[in-house]
């Protein structure tokens, strides 16, 4: 007789234990032991097979009906795959998954929606508001895992939506609904069943206050694709990106708009974001991201005000650590005098600009705000800034600058040695001190005196 497996497991390190304890004996994490369900006995053992004998099956993606989402996913959701869609409340997770199910049904691909948070009437009403019919879509309003598993076993649907995985519960487990054990067990059962039956499974997930995925850390490892939806729920702009994708490159970014008709693609995202900049104002600088295969022009905004108490460094959409470093570099190597000022920096358009390529734009925006000098609207800044104050070129600079030139940003401030495409005028700066010497010329002759006086006056105060 085989030994019975230990009934408790650590949610952090995966170590098993015979009985519950307040602290994991392996990784010493507190309150991390959770009860696990017993495995079925007598299950047949699997044996290895030759790779050449493995059938690849149908891997044709199913379109979501939203061009930007299809581009991010490499064509759509793949049959037999598991896609996790996390996001904040009201951001559009359920709307996106509902649109995928309805669009698939319109193309003759049956869909199943398991609504664990809403009634069937609420889901049907939302589908009606989105302009979708109910033909080819079946609904099951339940949060019971056994009911959901049975529905997946018996349905002929090729697209299945679980909304949401965080509220599914198995009555055979003593853990509360939404707990680590419940979420992990639900994801494991549903993912295994969907892969065996060739169903494209979409799991709606929740996020914490910090924006991290709620639930066990292993949840992201169980799925094939993680599609994040971000943005401000009070505005229509949404950004969809993949942080994991087993069927293509991860990191692709798509721009969406959410209105009464649901989510729709934003045509030409770079041109749209540039058009939203408006007139040239102090504290604004443009740069180009290279998330995925498509460059994206974004605006970096900065605000500098006298500090009351400890100077603040507030970052929105940019790296907070990089912002503190760049502020220190400006004081140490350029004598700008930001030590007594609050510095606020944001990336507009609900886009995250966390790569080092935006360093020059962050510095330029901060200096522009500090000196009240508006930069030439044709200027685009692209480059990394080190702790020594020296600048470094970034990968794919030529492709990025071509995208900037296409939308009218043909005056580039870049590190020496950067690839410059035709039609782009380049100003090379090797250090942040050289950047400070260049920026006054880009703001007009009247700005030169302002640039020379403000740093000295504020530093002395």
Tab-separated table of N, CA, C and O in Angstrom, residues 146-231:
chain	number	residue	atom	x	y	z
A	146	UNK	N	-17.321	21.669	-8.547
A	146	UNK	CA	-17.833	20.440	-9.180
A	146	UNK	C	-18.796	20.732	-10.331
A	146	UNK	O	-18.758	20.050	-11.363
A	147	UNK	N	-19.645	21.750	-10.183
A	147	UNK	CA	-20.567	22.096	-11.263
A	147	UNK	C	-19.815	22.616	-12.482
A	147	UNK	O	-20.153	22.282	-13.630
A	148	UNK	N	-18.790	23.446	-12.256
A	148	UNK	CA	-18.013	23.986	-13.369
A	148	UNK	C	-17.247	22.881	-14.088
A	148	UNK	O	-17.182	22.857	-15.326
A	149	UNK	N	-16.665	21.963	-13.328
A	149	UNK	CA	-15.916	20.862	-13.936
A	149	UNK	C	-16.839	19.986	-14.774
A	149	UNK	O	-16.499	19.579	-15.892
A	150	UNK	N	-18.013	19.698	-14.253
A	150	UNK	CA	-18.968	18.880	-15.006
A	150	UNK	C	-19.412	19.588	-16.279
A	150	UNK	O	-19.601	18.958	-17.327
A	151	UNK	N	-19.579	20.917	-16.196
A	151	UNK	CA	-19.976	21.683	-17.380
A	151	UNK	C	-18.891	21.618	-18.452
A	151	UNK	O	-19.187	21.472	-19.646
A	152	UNK	N	-17.637	21.723	-18.058
A	152	UNK	CA	-16.542	21.646	-19.029
A	152	UNK	C	-16.449	20.256	-19.643
A	152	UNK	O	-16.099	20.115	-20.818
A	153	UNK	N	-16.772	19.222	-18.855
A	153	UNK	CA	-16.692	17.849	-19.371
A	153	UNK	C	-17.777	17.577	-20.410
A	153	UNK	O	-17.548	16.838	-21.362
A	154	UNK	N	-18.950	18.133	-20.210
A	154	UNK	CA	-20.093	17.777	-21.043
A	154	UNK	C	-20.371	18.764	-22.176
A	154	UNK	O	-21.133	18.439	-23.085
A	155	UNK	N	-19.777	19.954	-22.143
A	155	UNK	CA	-20.066	20.952	-23.169
A	155	UNK	C	-19.267	20.691	-24.442
A	155	UNK	O	-18.194	20.072	-24.405
A	156	UNK	N	-19.809	21.158	-25.558
A	156	UNK	CA	-19.064	21.103	-26.808
A	156	UNK	C	-18.441	22.455	-27.132
A	156	UNK	O	-17.944	22.668	-28.245
A	157	UNK	N	-18.451	23.376	-26.164
A	157	UNK	CA	-17.887	24.715	-26.370
A	157	UNK	C	-16.382	24.633	-26.532
A	157	UNK	O	-15.702	23.884	-25.832
A	158	UNK	N	-15.864	25.420	-27.473
A	158	UNK	CA	-14.413	25.469	-27.698
A	158	UNK	C	-13.765	26.646	-26.983
A	158	UNK	O	-12.553	26.699	-26.860
A	159	UNK	N	-14.576	27.604	-26.555
A	159	UNK	CA	-14.081	28.746	-25.774
A	159	UNK	C	-14.836	28.760	-24.456
A	159	UNK	O	-16.064	28.776	-24.438
A	160	UNK	N	-14.107	28.749	-23.339
A	160	UNK	CA	-14.714	28.709	-22.016
A	160	UNK	C	-14.170	29.869	-21.187
A	160	UNK	O	-12.955	30.089	-21.124
A	161	UNK	N	-15.075	30.609	-20.541
A	161	UNK	CA	-14.707	31.737	-19.689
A	161	UNK	C	-15.107	31.424	-18.257
A	161	UNK	O	-16.254	31.040	-17.999
A	162	UNK	N	-14.173	31.575	-17.315
A	162	UNK	CA	-14.451	31.426	-15.888
A	162	UNK	C	-14.316	32.811	-15.259
A	162	UNK	O	-13.216	33.368	-15.198
A	163	UNK	N	-15.419	33.367	-14.795
A	163	UNK	CA	-15.422	34.734	-14.269
A	163	UNK	C	-15.994	34.739	-12.851
A	163	UNK	O	-17.203	34.806	-12.659
A	164	UNK	N	-15.145	34.632	-11.833
A	164	UNK	CA	-13.696	34.660	-11.900
A	164	UNK	C	-13.135	33.438	-11.169
A	164	UNK	O	-13.853	32.783	-10.412
A	165	UNK	N	-11.865	33.162	-11.385
A	165	UNK	CA	-11.219	32.023	-10.757
A	165	UNK	C	-11.090	32.229	-9.253
A	165	UNK	O	-11.042	31.265	-8.484
A	166	UNK	N	-11.092	33.494	-8.811
A	166	UNK	CA	-10.903	33.802	-7.383
A	166	UNK	C	-12.128	33.455	-6.550
A	166	UNK	O	-12.023	33.343	-5.323
A	167	UNK	N	-13.286	33.296	-7.178
A	167	UNK	CA	-14.520	33.019	-6.429
A	167	UNK	C	-14.989	31.579	-6.566
A	167	UNK	O	-16.007	31.219	-5.970
A	168	UNK	N	-14.287	30.763	-7.337
A	168	UNK	CA	-14.646	29.352	-7.443
A	168	UNK	C	-14.263	28.632	-6.157
A	168	UNK	O	-13.202	28.883	-5.579
A	169	UNK	N	-15.130	27.737	-5.707
A	169	UNK	CA	-14.883	27.040	-4.444
A	169	UNK	C	-15.299	25.579	-4.557
A	169	UNK	O	-16.317	25.255	-5.178
A	170	UNK	N	-14.483	24.710	-3.953
A	170	UNK	CA	-14.769	23.284	-3.894
A	170	UNK	C	-15.250	22.956	-2.483
A	170	UNK	O	-14.504	23.147	-1.518
A	171	UNK	N	-16.489	22.486	-2.317
A	171	UNK	CA	-17.002	22.215	-0.960
A	171	UNK	C	-16.244	21.102	-0.237
A	171	UNK	O	-16.352	20.984	0.989
A	172	UNK	N	-15.460	20.315	-0.961
A	172	UNK	CA	-14.696	19.252	-0.323
A	172	UNK	C	-13.447	19.775	0.367
A	172	UNK	O	-12.824	19.056	1.150
A	173	UNK	N	-13.056	21.004	0.076
A	173	UNK	CA	-11.913	21.617	0.737
A	173	UNK	C	-12.408	22.503	1.871
A	173	UNK	O	-13.400	23.222	1.727
A	174	UNK	N	-11.728	22.446	2.993
A	174	UNK	CA	-12.151	23.202	4.166
A	174	UNK	C	-11.713	24.659	4.112
A	174	UNK	O	-12.151	25.463	4.919
A	175	UNK	N	-10.843	25.008	3.182
A	175	UNK	CA	-10.364	26.385	3.083
A	175	UNK	C	-11.487	27.298	2.595
A	175	UNK	O	-12.369	26.875	1.840
A	176	UNK	N	-11.463	28.577	2.990
A	176	UNK	CA	-12.528	29.505	2.565
A	176	UNK	C	-12.415	29.844	1.090
A	176	UNK	O	-11.348	29.735	0.478
A	177	UNK	N	-13.527	30.284	0.514
A	177	UNK	CA	-13.537	30.699	-0.888
A	177	UNK	C	-12.603	31.874	-1.093
A	177	UNK	O	-12.580	32.822	-0.300
A	178	UNK	N	-11.817	31.828	-2.157
A	178	UNK	CA	-10.850	32.871	-2.440
A	178	UNK	C	-9.511	32.640	-1.801
A	178	UNK	O	-8.559	33.393	-2.058
A	179	UNK	N	-9.399	31.615	-0.957
A	179	UNK	CA	-8.126	31.299	-0.330
A	179	UNK	C	-7.141	30.680	-1.309
A	179	UNK	O	-7.494	30.262	-2.414
A	180	UNK	N	-5.906	30.598	-0.862
A	180	UNK	CA	-4.845	30.090	-1.731
A	180	UNK	C	-5.132	28.666	-2.179
A	180	UNK	O	-4.992	28.319	-3.351
A	181	UNK	N	-5.560	27.823	-1.239
A	181	UNK	CA	-5.815	26.422	-1.578
A	181	UNK	C	-6.947	26.283	-2.587
A	181	UNK	O	-6.853	25.517	-3.554
A	182	UNK	N	-8.041	27.033	-2.382
A	182	UNK	CA	-9.181	26.960	-3.281
A	182	UNK	C	-8.813	27.435	-4.693
A	182	UNK	O	-9.157	26.788	-5.693
A	183	UNK	N	-8.126	28.565	-4.781
A	183	UNK	CA	-7.783	29.116	-6.091
A	183	UNK	C	-6.834	28.184	-6.841
A	183	UNK	O	-6.998	27.927	-8.040
A	184	UNK	N	-5.841	27.659	-6.123
A	184	UNK	CA	-4.893	26.754	-6.776
A	184	UNK	C	-5.574	25.483	-7.254
A	184	UNK	O	-5.365	25.041	-8.389
A	185	UNK	N	-6.420	24.893	-6.400
A	185	UNK	CA	-7.104	23.660	-6.787
A	185	UNK	C	-8.030	23.883	-7.970
A	185	UNK	O	-8.089	23.063	-8.897
A	186	UNK	N	-8.733	25.016	-7.969
A	186	UNK	CA	-9.638	25.309	-9.082
A	186	UNK	C	-8.868	25.484	-10.382
A	186	UNK	O	-9.257	24.954	-11.432
A	187	UNK	N	-7.774	26.240	-10.336
A	187	UNK	CA	-6.983	26.477	-11.543
A	187	UNK	C	-6.382	25.181	-12.074
A	187	UNK	O	-6.360	24.950	-13.290
A	188	UNK	N	-5.901	24.332	-11.184
A	188	UNK	CA	-5.288	23.079	-11.619
A	188	UNK	C	-6.314	22.175	-12.307
A	188	UNK	O	-6.051	21.622	-13.377
A	189	UNK	N	-7.489	22.025	-11.707
A	189	UNK	CA	-8.509	21.141	-12.294
A	189	UNK	C	-9.012	21.669	-13.630
A	189	UNK	O	-9.115	20.925	-14.616
A	190	UNK	N	-9.329	22.954	-13.681
A	190	UNK	CA	-9.870	23.525	-14.907
A	190	UNK	C	-8.829	23.530	-16.029
A	190	UNK	O	-9.159	23.244	-17.188
A	191	UNK	N	-7.586	23.857	-15.699
A	191	UNK	CA	-6.537	23.887	-16.720
A	191	UNK	C	-6.290	22.492	-17.287
A	191	UNK	O	-6.141	22.316	-18.507
A	192	UNK	N	-6.242	21.501	-16.416
A	192	UNK	CA	-6.000	20.125	-16.890
A	192	UNK	C	-7.118	19.657	-17.806
A	192	UNK	O	-6.886	19.063	-18.864
A	193	UNK	N	-8.347	19.967	-17.405
A	193	UNK	CA	-9.494	19.528	-18.195
A	193	UNK	C	-9.554	20.250	-19.544
A	193	UNK	O	-9.826	19.635	-20.588
A	194	UNK	N	-9.286	21.559	-19.545
A	194	UNK	CA	-9.340	22.320	-20.793
A	194	UNK	C	-8.266	21.860	-21.769
A	194	UNK	O	-8.515	21.765	-22.978
A	195	UNK	N	-7.079	21.564	-21.278
A	195	UNK	CA	-5.998	21.098	-22.164
A	195	UNK	C	-6.326	19.732	-22.742
A	195	UNK	O	-6.040	19.459	-23.916
A	196	UNK	N	-6.912	18.852	-21.914
A	196	UNK	CA	-7.257	17.520	-22.409
A	196	UNK	C	-8.339	17.584	-23.482
A	196	UNK	O	-8.329	16.795	-24.434
A	197	UNK	N	-9.264	18.537	-23.376
A	197	UNK	CA	-10.387	18.625	-24.304
A	197	UNK	C	-10.157	19.628	-25.423
A	197	UNK	O	-11.032	19.825	-26.274
A	198	UNK	N	-9.008	20.304	-25.427
A	198	UNK	CA	-8.711	21.257	-26.491
A	198	UNK	C	-9.542	22.521	-26.437
A	198	UNK	O	-9.822	23.131	-27.476
A	199	UNK	N	-9.937	22.934	-25.228
A	199	UNK	CA	-10.736	24.141	-25.069
A	199	UNK	C	-9.843	25.343	-24.759
A	199	UNK	O	-8.876	25.219	-23.997
A	200	UNK	N	-10.170	26.477	-25.348
A	200	UNK	CA	-9.474	27.716	-25.022
A	200	UNK	C	-10.106	28.283	-23.760
A	200	UNK	O	-11.241	28.750	-23.779
A	201	UNK	N	-9.385	28.215	-22.649
A	201	UNK	CA	-9.912	28.592	-21.339
A	201	UNK	C	-9.402	29.974	-20.946
A	201	UNK	O	-8.202	30.234	-20.966
A	202	UNK	N	-10.329	30.868	-20.588
A	202	UNK	CA	-9.994	32.212	-20.122
A	202	UNK	C	-10.404	32.336	-18.663
A	202	UNK	O	-11.581	32.114	-18.316
A	203	UNK	N	-9.456	32.658	-17.804
A	203	UNK	CA	-9.693	32.803	-16.376
A	203	UNK	C	-9.588	34.280	-16.003
A	203	UNK	O	-8.547	34.904	-16.216
A	204	UNK	N	-10.653	34.842	-15.460
A	204	UNK	CA	-10.619	36.221	-14.978
A	204	UNK	C	-10.036	36.207	-13.571
A	204	UNK	O	-10.471	35.435	-12.713
A	205	UNK	N	-9.020	37.046	-13.332
A	205	UNK	CA	-8.365	37.113	-12.033
A	205	UNK	C	-8.439	38.496	-11.431
A	205	UNK	O	-8.709	39.480	-12.125
A	206	UNK	N	-8.218	38.578	-10.138
A	206	UNK	CA	-8.216	39.850	-9.427
A	206	UNK	C	-6.781	40.271	-9.125
A	206	UNK	O	-5.855	39.463	-9.192
A	207	UNK	N	-6.586	41.542	-8.804
A	207	UNK	CA	-5.280	42.053	-8.423
A	207	UNK	C	-5.384	42.707	-7.056
A	207	UNK	O	-6.457	43.097	-6.600
A	208	UNK	N	-4.234	42.852	-6.399
A	208	UNK	CA	-4.177	43.495	-5.091
A	208	UNK	C	-4.111	45.009	-5.245
A	208	UNK	O	-4.088	45.541	-6.357
A	209	UNK	N	-4.077	45.724	-4.115
A	209	UNK	CA	-3.981	47.182	-4.149
A	209	UNK	C	-2.707	47.636	-4.842
A	209	UNK	O	-2.670	48.706	-5.448
A	210	UNK	N	-1.647	46.832	-4.738
A	210	UNK	CA	-0.378	47.183	-5.372
A	210	UNK	C	-0.347	46.858	-6.854
A	210	UNK	O	0.629	47.150	-7.547
A	211	UNK	N	-1.410	46.227	-7.373
A	211	UNK	CA	-1.466	45.880	-8.783
A	211	UNK	C	-0.927	44.504	-9.102
A	211	UNK	O	-0.873	44.109	-10.265
A	212	UNK	N	-0.542	43.734	-8.075
A	212	UNK	CA	-0.037	42.381	-8.286
A	212	UNK	C	-1.206	41.399	-8.347
A	212	UNK	O	-2.286	41.636	-7.795
A	213	UNK	N	-0.965	40.277	-9.006
A	213	UNK	CA	-1.998	39.256	-9.144
A	213	UNK	C	-2.359	38.676	-7.788
A	213	UNK	O	-1.483	38.267	-7.018
A	214	UNK	N	-3.648	38.666	-7.460
A	214	UNK	CA	-4.100	38.094	-6.204
A	214	UNK	C	-4.116	36.572	-6.301
A	214	UNK	O	-4.301	36.007	-7.370
A	215	UNK	N	-3.941	35.910	-5.137
A	215	UNK	CA	-3.952	34.454	-5.134
A	215	UNK	C	-2.555	33.884	-5.020
A	215	UNK	O	-1.573	34.594	-4.786
A	216	UNK	N	-2.419	32.570	-5.197
A	216	UNK	CA	-1.111	31.929	-5.026
A	216	UNK	C	-0.133	32.319	-6.121
A	216	UNK	O	-0.522	32.607	-7.250
A	217	UNK	N	1.132	32.320	-5.760
A	217	UNK	CA	2.157	32.667	-6.734
A	217	UNK	C	2.231	31.651	-7.877
A	217	UNK	O	2.646	31.984	-8.982
A	218	UNK	N	1.824	30.420	-7.558
A	218	UNK	CA	1.894	29.372	-8.581
A	218	UNK	C	0.841	29.541	-9.664
A	218	UNK	O	0.892	28.860	-10.685
A	219	UNK	N	-0.125	30.447	-9.473
A	219	UNK	CA	-1.201	30.593	-10.450
A	219	UNK	C	-0.671	31.006	-11.817
A	219	UNK	O	-1.117	30.492	-12.847
A	220	UNK	N	0.285	31.915	-11.846
A	220	UNK	CA	0.855	32.350	-13.121
A	220	UNK	C	1.625	31.226	-13.800
A	220	UNK	O	1.734	31.208	-15.025
A	221	UNK	N	2.184	30.294	-13.023
A	221	UNK	CA	2.935	29.187	-13.613
A	221	UNK	C	2.008	28.123	-14.195
A	221	UNK	O	2.428	27.355	-15.062
A	222	UNK	N	0.766	28.080	-13.732
A	222	UNK	CA	-0.164	27.062	-14.211
A	222	UNK	C	-0.743	27.399	-15.570
A	222	UNK	O	-1.183	26.506	-16.287
A	223	UNK	N	-0.758	28.675	-15.933
A	223	UNK	CA	-1.409	29.097	-17.171
A	223	UNK	C	-0.379	29.259	-18.282
A	223	UNK	O	0.831	29.299	-18.042
A	224	UNK	N	-0.879	29.368	-19.506
A	224	UNK	CA	-0.004	29.544	-20.665
A	224	UNK	C	0.236	31.012	-20.986
A	224	UNK	O	1.303	31.374	-21.481
A	225	UNK	N	-0.752	31.851	-20.722
A	225	UNK	CA	-0.662	33.265	-21.084
A	225	UNK	C	-1.252	34.111	-19.960
A	225	UNK	O	-2.269	33.744	-19.373
A	226	UNK	N	-0.594	35.221	-19.673
A	226	UNK	CA	-1.104	36.188	-18.704
A	226	UNK	C	-1.287	37.515	-19.437
A	226	UNK	O	-0.327	38.103	-19.923
A	227	UNK	N	-2.544	37.967	-19.532
A	227	UNK	CA	-2.880	39.201	-20.240
A	227	UNK	C	-3.367	40.223	-19.217
A	227	UNK	O	-4.453	40.072	-18.655
A	228	UNK	N	-2.566	41.237	-18.974
A	228	UNK	CA	-2.932	42.273	-18.012
A	228	UNK	C	-3.714	43.385	-18.704
A	228	UNK	O	-3.374	43.796	-19.818
A	229	UNK	N	-4.759	43.869	-18.037
A	229	UNK	CA	-5.495	45.045	-18.488
A	229	UNK	C	-5.286	46.135	-17.448
A	229	UNK	O	-5.582	45.938	-16.261
A	230	UNK	N	-4.763	47.280	-17.882
A	230	UNK	CA	-4.458	48.374	-16.973
A	230	UNK	C	-5.070	49.660	-17.487
A	230	UNK	O	-5.432	49.772	-18.668
A	231	UNK	N	-5.158	50.633	-16.601
A	231	UNK	CA	-5.709	51.926	-16.966
A	231	UNK	C	-6.441	52.544	-15.794
A	231	UNK	O	-6.480	51.992	-14.683
